[in-house]
Short mmCIF file of C-alpha atoms in Angstrom, two decimals:
data_model
loop_
_atom_site.label_atom_id
_atom_site.label_comp_id
_atom_site.label_asym_id
_atom_site.label_seq_id
_atom_site.Cartn_x
_atom_site.Cartn_y
_atom_site.Cartn_z
CA MET U 70 10.46 18.57 -15.28
CA SER U 71 13.96 18.22 -15.88
CA ASP U 72 15.27 15.28 -17.31
CA ARG U 73 16.63 13.55 -14.45
CA ALA U 74 13.81 14.30 -12.49
CA VAL U 75 11.88 12.30 -15.13
CA ARG U 76 13.85 9.89 -15.04
CA SER U 77 13.61 10.00 -10.15
CA LEU U 78 9.99 9.70 -11.21
CA GLU U 79 10.11 6.74 -12.75
CA ASN U 80 12.34 5.08 -11.14
CA LEU U 81 9.48 5.86 -7.72
CA GLU U 82 6.76 4.71 -10.27
CA LYS U 83 8.43 0.87 -11.04
CA SER U 84 9.20 1.28 -7.26
CA ALA U 85 7.11 0.17 -4.19
CA SER U 86 6.52 2.19 -1.38
CA THR U 87 9.22 3.23 1.38
CA ALA U 88 8.51 5.29 4.57
CA ARG U 89 9.22 8.83 1.88
CA VAL U 90 7.05 7.38 -0.69
CA LEU U 91 3.20 6.22 -1.50
CA ASN U 92 2.84 4.85 -4.31
CA LEU U 93 -0.76 5.46 -4.71
CA LEU U 94 -0.23 4.76 -9.36
CA GLN U 95 1.11 1.78 -8.85
CA ILE U 96 -1.73 0.69 -5.97
CA SER U 97 -3.90 2.14 -8.29
CA LYS U 98 -2.17 -0.36 -11.12
CA ALA U 99 -2.39 -3.69 -9.05
CA HIS U 100 -5.74 -3.51 -7.01
CA GLY U 101 -7.72 -0.40 -9.47
CA ASN U 102 -9.91 -3.28 -10.43
CA THR U 103 -11.14 -4.74 -6.80
CA ALA U 104 -14.39 -4.20 -4.38
CA ASP U 105 -11.69 -2.60 -1.78
CA TRP U 106 -9.75 -0.17 -3.73
CA GLY U 107 -13.04 1.39 -5.46
CA GLU U 108 -15.12 1.19 -2.41
CA LYS U 109 -12.79 2.95 0.17
CA PRO U 110 -10.42 4.78 -1.92
CA LEU U 111 -7.74 6.78 -0.10
CA PHE U 112 -8.36 9.51 -1.53
CA LYS U 113 -12.50 10.42 -3.40
CA THR U 114 -10.58 12.88 -6.16
CA VAL U 115 -8.72 10.47 -9.44
CA GLY U 116 -5.75 12.90 -9.43
CA LEU U 117 -4.50 11.89 -5.99
CA ASN U 118 -5.47 8.46 -5.91
CA THR U 119 -3.09 7.82 -8.30
CA SER U 120 -0.20 9.86 -7.86
CA LEU U 121 2.79 9.83 -5.42
CA ILE U 122 3.26 11.55 -2.01
CA ILE U 123 6.56 12.22 -1.07
CA LYS U 124 7.87 12.81 2.50
CA HIS U 125 11.05 14.91 0.31
CA ARG U 126 13.85 17.37 1.77
CA LEU U 127 13.32 20.61 0.89
CA ARG U 128 16.73 21.86 -0.61
CA ARG U 129 18.11 25.68 0.39
CA ASN U 130 16.13 27.40 -2.91
CA GLU U 131 12.18 25.91 -2.11
CA SER U 132 12.05 26.54 1.74
CA ASP U 133 10.96 29.82 0.58
CA LEU U 134 7.53 28.08 0.42
CA PHE U 135 6.39 28.02 3.36
CA ARG U 136 5.93 30.94 6.95
CA GLY U 137 7.28 28.10 8.78
CA ARG U 138 10.82 26.95 8.59
CA ARG U 139 11.28 23.29 8.22
CA GLN U 140 13.20 20.41 6.15
CA VAL U 141 11.07 18.13 5.32
CA ALA U 142 7.53 17.86 2.85
CA THR U 143 4.94 16.23 1.38
CA LYS U 144 5.42 16.24 -2.02
CA VAL U 145 2.51 15.45 -4.00
CA ILE U 146 3.08 14.07 -7.89
CA ILE U 147 0.63 14.33 -11.04
CA PRO U 148 1.74 12.28 -13.09
CA ILE U 149 0.41 13.62 -16.49
CA ASP U 150 0.12 10.33 -18.49
CA GLY U 151 0.20 7.28 -15.71
CA GLN U 152 1.43 5.55 -18.87
CA ASP U 153 3.82 7.47 -19.75
CA LEU U 154 5.86 8.95 -17.20
CA LYS U 155 8.05 10.49 -19.03
CA SER U 156 5.55 13.70 -19.47
CA GLY U 157 7.20 14.73 -15.93
CA GLY U 158 4.08 16.18 -13.49
CA ARG U 159 2.34 19.06 -11.25
CA TYR U 160 3.18 18.85 -8.09
CA VAL U 161 2.48 20.60 -4.55
CA PHE U 162 4.09 20.57 -1.62
CA VAL U 163 1.16 20.27 0.98
CA ASN U 164 -0.08 23.66 3.24
CA GLN U 165 2.83 24.90 1.71
CA ILE U 166 1.77 29.40 0.86
CA HIS U 167 -1.62 29.34 -0.92
CA PHE U 168 -1.70 25.88 -0.98
CA GLU U 169 -5.04 25.71 -1.19
CA ARG U 170 -5.86 27.94 -4.09
CA THR U 171 -3.23 25.56 -5.43
CA LEU U 172 -5.32 22.65 -5.37
CA MET U 173 -8.13 24.45 -6.73
CA GLU U 174 -6.11 26.44 -9.96
CA VAL U 175 -3.94 22.99 -10.77
CA PHE U 176 -5.94 19.68 -9.20
CA GLY U 177 -9.02 21.31 -9.36
CA VAL U 178 -9.98 19.68 -6.02
CA PRO U 179 -11.38 22.42 -3.87
CA SER U 180 -11.02 24.00 -0.11
CA ASP U 181 -14.21 22.79 1.51
CA HIS U 182 -13.13 18.60 0.24
CA PRO U 183 -12.30 15.62 2.89
CA ASP U 184 -9.05 15.48 0.23
CA VAL U 185 -7.88 18.29 1.48
CA GLU U 186 -7.53 17.16 5.95
CA THR U 187 -5.75 13.39 4.41
CA LEU U 188 -3.72 15.31 2.61
CA ARG U 189 -3.05 17.16 6.28
CA LEU U 190 -3.04 13.90 8.19
CA ILE U 191 -0.06 13.01 5.88
CA ASP U 192 1.81 16.59 6.46
CA LYS U 193 1.77 15.78 10.00
CA LEU U 194 3.55 12.51 9.98
CA PRO U 195 7.25 12.28 9.92
CA SER U 196 7.22 9.45 7.21
CA LEU U 197 4.98 8.08 5.79
CA ASP U 198 4.96 4.53 7.29
CA PRO U 199 1.73 1.59 6.35
CA PHE U 200 1.44 1.49 10.20
CA LEU U 201 1.50 5.02 11.28
CA LEU U 202 -0.25 6.39 7.82
CA ARG U 203 -3.29 3.56 9.27
CA GLU U 204 -3.93 4.48 12.87
CA GLN U 205 -2.83 8.49 12.20
CA LEU U 206 -5.75 8.45 9.55
CA GLY U 207 -7.73 5.83 11.07
CA ARG U 208 -8.10 7.93 14.68
CA SER U 209 -9.76 10.90 12.07
CA GLY U 210 -12.41 8.51 11.14
CA VAL U 211 -10.42 7.86 7.32
CA VAL U 212 -10.93 4.40 6.38
CA ALA U 213 -9.61 3.58 3.33
CA ALA U 214 -8.57 -0.06 1.88
CA PRO U 215 -6.54 -2.34 3.55
CA CYS U 216 -4.00 -2.16 -0.60
CA TYR U 217 -3.57 0.81 0.89
CA PHE U 218 -1.35 -0.27 3.49
CA ALA U 219 1.18 -2.91 2.87
CA LEU U 220 1.26 -4.71 6.20
CA SER U 221 1.44 -8.21 6.72
CA GLU U 222 -0.57 -10.47 9.60
CA ALA U 223 2.93 -12.04 10.18
CA ASP U 224 4.53 -8.85 10.92
CA LEU U 225 1.18 -7.43 12.85
CA GLN U 226 1.45 -9.76 15.10
CA LYS U 227 5.30 -9.48 15.66
CA MET U 228 4.57 -5.72 16.04
CA LEU U 229 2.29 -7.05 19.34
CA ASN U 230 4.62 -8.97 20.02
CA PHE U 231 7.10 -6.74 20.36
CA VAL U 232 4.61 -4.06 22.14
CA LYS U 233 3.33 -7.74 24.56
CA ALA U 234 7.60 -7.15 26.28
CA GLU U 235 8.13 -3.50 26.32
CA ILE U 236 5.00 -2.73 28.09
CA THR U 237 5.42 -6.39 30.36
CA PRO U 238 7.21 -3.66 33.11
CA LEU U 239 4.51 -1.36 32.99
CA VAL U 240 1.62 -3.73 33.45
CA GLN U 241 3.14 -4.56 36.57
CA LEU U 242 3.17 -1.79 38.06
CA SER U 243 -0.50 -1.32 36.97
CA LEU U 244 -1.17 -3.85 39.40
CA GLY U 245 1.40 -3.30 42.44
CA GLY U 246 2.77 -6.59 41.38
CA ALA U 247 4.07 -9.11 39.37
CA VAL U 248 2.15 -10.64 36.18
CA THR U 249 -0.24 -13.94 36.79
CA GLY U 250 -0.99 -14.19 33.11
CA SER U 251 -0.82 -12.30 29.58
CA SER U 252 -4.67 -11.92 29.51
CA SER U 253 -3.78 -8.74 30.30
CA ILE U 254 -0.77 -7.55 28.75
CA GLU U 255 -2.40 -8.84 25.88
CA ARG U 256 -5.67 -5.44 26.58
CA MET U 257 -2.63 -3.15 27.48
CA ALA U 258 -0.94 -3.71 23.91
CA ALA U 259 -3.99 -4.22 22.24
CA LYS U 260 -5.24 -0.08 24.50
CA ILE U 261 -1.46 1.04 23.66
CA LEU U 262 -2.00 0.13 19.61
CA SER U 263 -5.54 1.12 18.78
CA ASN U 264 -5.05 3.87 21.05
CA ALA U 265 -8.13 3.63 22.44
CA PRO U 266 -8.95 5.41 25.68
CA GLY U 267 -9.78 2.49 28.47
CA ASP U 268 -9.73 3.51 33.00
CA ARG U 269 -6.06 1.75 32.59
CA MET U 270 -4.76 4.08 30.28
CA ASP U 271 -6.47 6.95 31.45
CA ALA U 272 -5.49 6.13 34.94
CA LEU U 273 -2.24 6.76 34.05
CA GLY U 274 -3.37 9.99 31.53
CA GLN U 275 -4.02 11.42 35.49
CA THR U 276 -1.67 9.96 37.23
CA LEU U 277 0.80 11.64 34.96
CA ARG U 278 -1.39 14.95 35.71
CA LEU U 279 -2.08 15.38 32.06
CA ASP U 280 -5.05 16.34 30.38
CA PRO U 281 -6.66 14.68 27.62
CA GLU U 282 -5.46 16.24 24.18
CA GLN U 283 -1.46 15.88 25.98
CA TYR U 284 -1.73 13.04 27.09
CA GLN U 285 -3.55 10.92 23.91
CA GLU U 286 -0.95 12.85 21.96
CA GLY U 287 1.62 11.14 23.27
CA VAL U 288 0.69 7.71 24.30
CA PHE U 289 0.33 8.65 19.86
CA CYS U 290 3.48 9.44 19.60
CA TRP U 291 4.40 6.26 22.10
CA ARG U 292 2.91 4.53 20.03
CA GLY U 293 5.46 5.31 16.95
CA PHE U 294 8.43 4.85 19.53
CA LEU U 295 7.94 1.41 19.70
CA TYR U 296 6.97 0.78 16.02
CA TYR U 297 10.95 2.56 15.07
CA LYS U 298 12.27 0.67 18.09
CA TRP U 299 10.99 -2.53 16.37
CA SER U 300 11.37 -1.42 12.76
CA LEU U 301 15.10 -0.47 13.61
CA GLY U 302 15.42 -3.88 15.44
CA SER U 303 13.53 -5.63 12.44
CA MET U 304 15.91 -4.43 9.85
CA THR U 305 19.12 -4.46 11.28
CA SER U 306 20.53 -6.96 9.00
CA ASN U 307 18.81 -4.97 6.57
CA ILE U 308 20.94 -2.55 6.90
CA GLY U 309 24.24 -3.91 6.66
CA SER U 310 23.08 -5.61 3.13
CA VAL U 311 22.33 -2.44 0.95
CA ALA U 312 25.31 -1.15 2.85
CA ARG U 313 27.28 -3.79 1.31
CA ASP U 314 25.55 -3.93 -2.10
CA VAL U 315 26.11 -0.24 -1.95
CA ALA U 316 29.45 -0.26 -2.14
CA THR U 317 29.53 -3.11 -4.51
CA ILE U 318 26.86 -2.38 -7.26
CA LYS U 319 28.34 -1.61 -10.34
CA PRO U 320 26.23 0.11 -13.16
CA VAL U 321 26.53 -0.84 -17.05
CA GLY U 322 26.96 0.69 -19.83
CA PRO U 323 29.75 3.50 -20.83
CA MET U 324 30.89 5.88 -18.06
CA ASP U 325 32.90 8.69 -18.07
CA GLN U 326 35.67 9.90 -15.75
CA ALA U 327 32.83 12.55 -13.68
CA ALA U 328 30.35 9.93 -13.55
CA LYS U 329 33.52 7.11 -12.19
CA GLU U 330 33.70 10.02 -9.87
CA TYR U 331 30.56 10.81 -8.24
CA ILE U 332 29.91 7.00 -7.76
CA ALA U 333 32.90 6.52 -6.14
CA ARG U 334 32.51 9.59 -3.36
CA GLY U 335 28.80 8.52 -3.30
CA ARG U 336 29.90 4.84 -1.26
CA GLU U 337 32.08 6.70 0.94
CA VAL U 338 29.52 9.28 1.66
CA LEU U 339 25.88 6.31 1.75
CA LYS U 340 28.07 4.39 3.95
CA GLY U 341 29.08 7.51 6.49
CA GLU U 342 25.77 8.58 6.35
CA ILE U 343 24.56 5.35 6.73
CA VAL U 344 25.88 4.81 10.08
CA ARG U 345 25.48 8.53 11.02
CA THR U 346 21.78 8.08 10.70
CA CYS U 347 21.73 4.77 12.93
CA VAL U 348 23.97 6.23 15.80
CA GLU U 349 21.17 9.48 15.39
CA VAL U 350 18.16 6.99 16.14
CA ARG U 351 19.80 4.78 18.99
CA ARG U 352 19.70 8.58 20.50
CA THR U 353 17.26 9.08 19.79
CA LEU U 354 15.18 6.13 20.72
CA LYS U 355 17.68 6.47 24.29
CA ILE U 356 14.98 9.09 25.57
CA TYR U 357 12.84 7.44 25.49
CA ASP U 358 14.13 4.51 27.21
CA GLU U 359 16.18 5.93 29.71
CA ALA U 360 12.62 7.89 30.90
CA TYR U 361 11.21 4.53 30.33
CA ALA U 362 12.76 3.02 32.71
CA GLY U 363 12.65 5.52 35.80
CA LEU U 364 9.10 5.16 35.42
CA THR U 365 8.74 1.41 35.75
CA GLN U 366 11.93 0.20 37.44
CA ASP U 367 12.59 3.91 39.46
CA GLY U 368 8.57 4.75 40.54
CA ASN U 369 9.65 8.36 38.46
CA PRO U 370 6.98 9.03 36.64
CA VAL U 371 8.67 12.79 35.94
CA GLY U 372 10.59 11.87 33.38
CA PHE U 373 8.58 9.87 31.26
CA ARG U 374 5.81 12.68 31.86
CA ASP U 375 7.95 14.96 30.05
CA PHE U 376 8.83 11.87 27.54
CA LEU U 377 5.01 12.23 26.81
CA LEU U 378 4.83 16.26 26.48
CA GLU U 379 8.41 15.79 24.20
CA ALA U 380 7.25 12.96 22.69
CA PRO U 381 5.61 14.84 19.28
CA ALA U 382 8.31 16.90 18.81
CA LEU U 383 10.93 13.36 19.08
CA PHE U 384 8.31 11.73 17.37
CA ALA U 385 8.62 13.88 14.37
CA ARG U 386 12.76 13.98 14.65
CA LEU U 387 12.72 10.43 15.23
CA GLY U 388 10.80 10.05 11.72
CA ASP U 389 12.81 11.80 10.12
CA GLN U 390 16.04 10.10 10.79
CA LEU U 391 14.63 5.96 9.87
CA GLY U 392 12.12 6.71 7.57
CA ALA U 393 15.70 7.47 5.87
CA ILE U 394 17.19 4.23 6.49
CA GLN U 395 13.78 3.14 6.15
CA HIS U 396 13.53 4.24 3.30
CA ILE U 397 16.66 3.25 1.60
CA VAL U 398 16.44 -0.10 2.55
CA SER U 399 13.10 -0.86 1.15
CA PHE U 400 13.81 1.33 -2.29
CA TRP U 401 16.38 -1.24 -2.99
CA ASN U 402 15.67 -4.45 -2.14
CA PHE U 403 12.49 -4.33 -4.01
CA ARG U 404 14.62 -2.41 -6.75
CA PHE U 405 17.13 -5.35 -7.07
CA GLY U 406 15.45 -8.03 -5.73
CA PRO U 407 16.39 -11.51 -7.07
CA LYS U 408 16.97 -11.81 -10.57
CA ALA U 409 17.24 -7.60 -11.40
CA SER U 410 18.86 -6.43 -13.51
CA PRO U 411 21.55 -3.66 -13.18
CA PRO U 412 21.47 -0.48 -12.85
CA GLY U 413 22.78 1.98 -15.88
CA VAL U 414 25.09 4.94 -15.08
CA ASP U 415 22.41 7.67 -14.60
CA GLU U 416 20.66 6.11 -12.78
CA LEU U 417 22.48 4.45 -10.14
CA ILE U 418 23.66 7.59 -9.95
CA ASP U 419 19.95 9.14 -9.87
CA ILE U 420 19.31 6.38 -6.71
CA PHE U 421 22.84 7.72 -4.44
CA MET U 422 21.56 11.59 -5.07
CA ASP U 423 18.19 10.39 -3.82
CA PHE U 424 19.53 8.55 -1.07
CA GLU U 425 22.25 11.63 -0.40
CA VAL U 426 19.62 13.84 -0.13
CA SER U 427 17.08 11.81 2.11
CA LEU U 428 19.95 10.47 5.08
CA ARG U 429 21.35 14.35 4.76
CA GLY U 430 19.88 17.77 6.95
CA ARG U 431 19.43 21.02 5.06
CA ASP U 432 23.09 22.08 6.18
CA HIS U 433 24.42 19.03 4.66
CA GLU U 434 23.55 19.18 1.29
CA PRO U 435 25.57 17.50 -2.15
#
């Protein structure tokens, strides 16, 4: 690995998991002595279960590693020495050309190992948000310990309350009138959050004339939209706070002219990209809002049916957009929390470069 790649690996190892990074090495250090971690590992292979998994925006020179066109890939980094990240690491992209052969030759994981399917399930997600990661794995029968998913009971309850408020018009529509109690709303909210089949949910699929597979996938992505919509609302103030900090943070140590110019440019670029990405997120969410309003307010199911059919692609787009914002907010708050040491020049440049690549598409590489 290059010097910058090693520094970036060290920065990642010190950080908490985010929407872009699943830090299994840190989780193993924090929970490796607990029964849950030992009995319900995310991966059965020791190397994979102490790796760093990253939703990585591909550079131009990396795109030919895949047969199809994609902008974001799932990168698995296994440190050579978990105690000394300066040693670097070995990595592979999930589903790259010769993926299974590389896993076997470099990491010793055979193609029929259950960890391979777990990696592919993770690759199907647009981001590594703990709520969606847990549900994606759970609906495929992969049950891992709670320590892998940084979800507090308070956040889960806030999410449930948000979903209940969001689906109230749909419950009223399905019951043909006003809702007299909260039990119907809570039951439907629970079904949406669990993606579990049920009479009312199945009936909605039949009304929309969707086959069971289309409907179940659409509802899972609808749930993703609800989660992302809640996430955007819950972190709006944090986005503004981080944007202000980015504009004012000062590194320590000597700084040459090139570094001064890059950091000054980086502040302006990141501010603009954060605003642009938030606008794109709201534009994507508006597609859902309009389709849902058409169903619940105008009695027109066609738009919502189209939304559920398009939901997987829209979900991927929204996850990519919002995942970049979530990553920046989570990483920044973790790295620059109370009593945190100020960054050195090289570290701040690395952070700015990481943020810029996360926010920009392939056509806007820094």
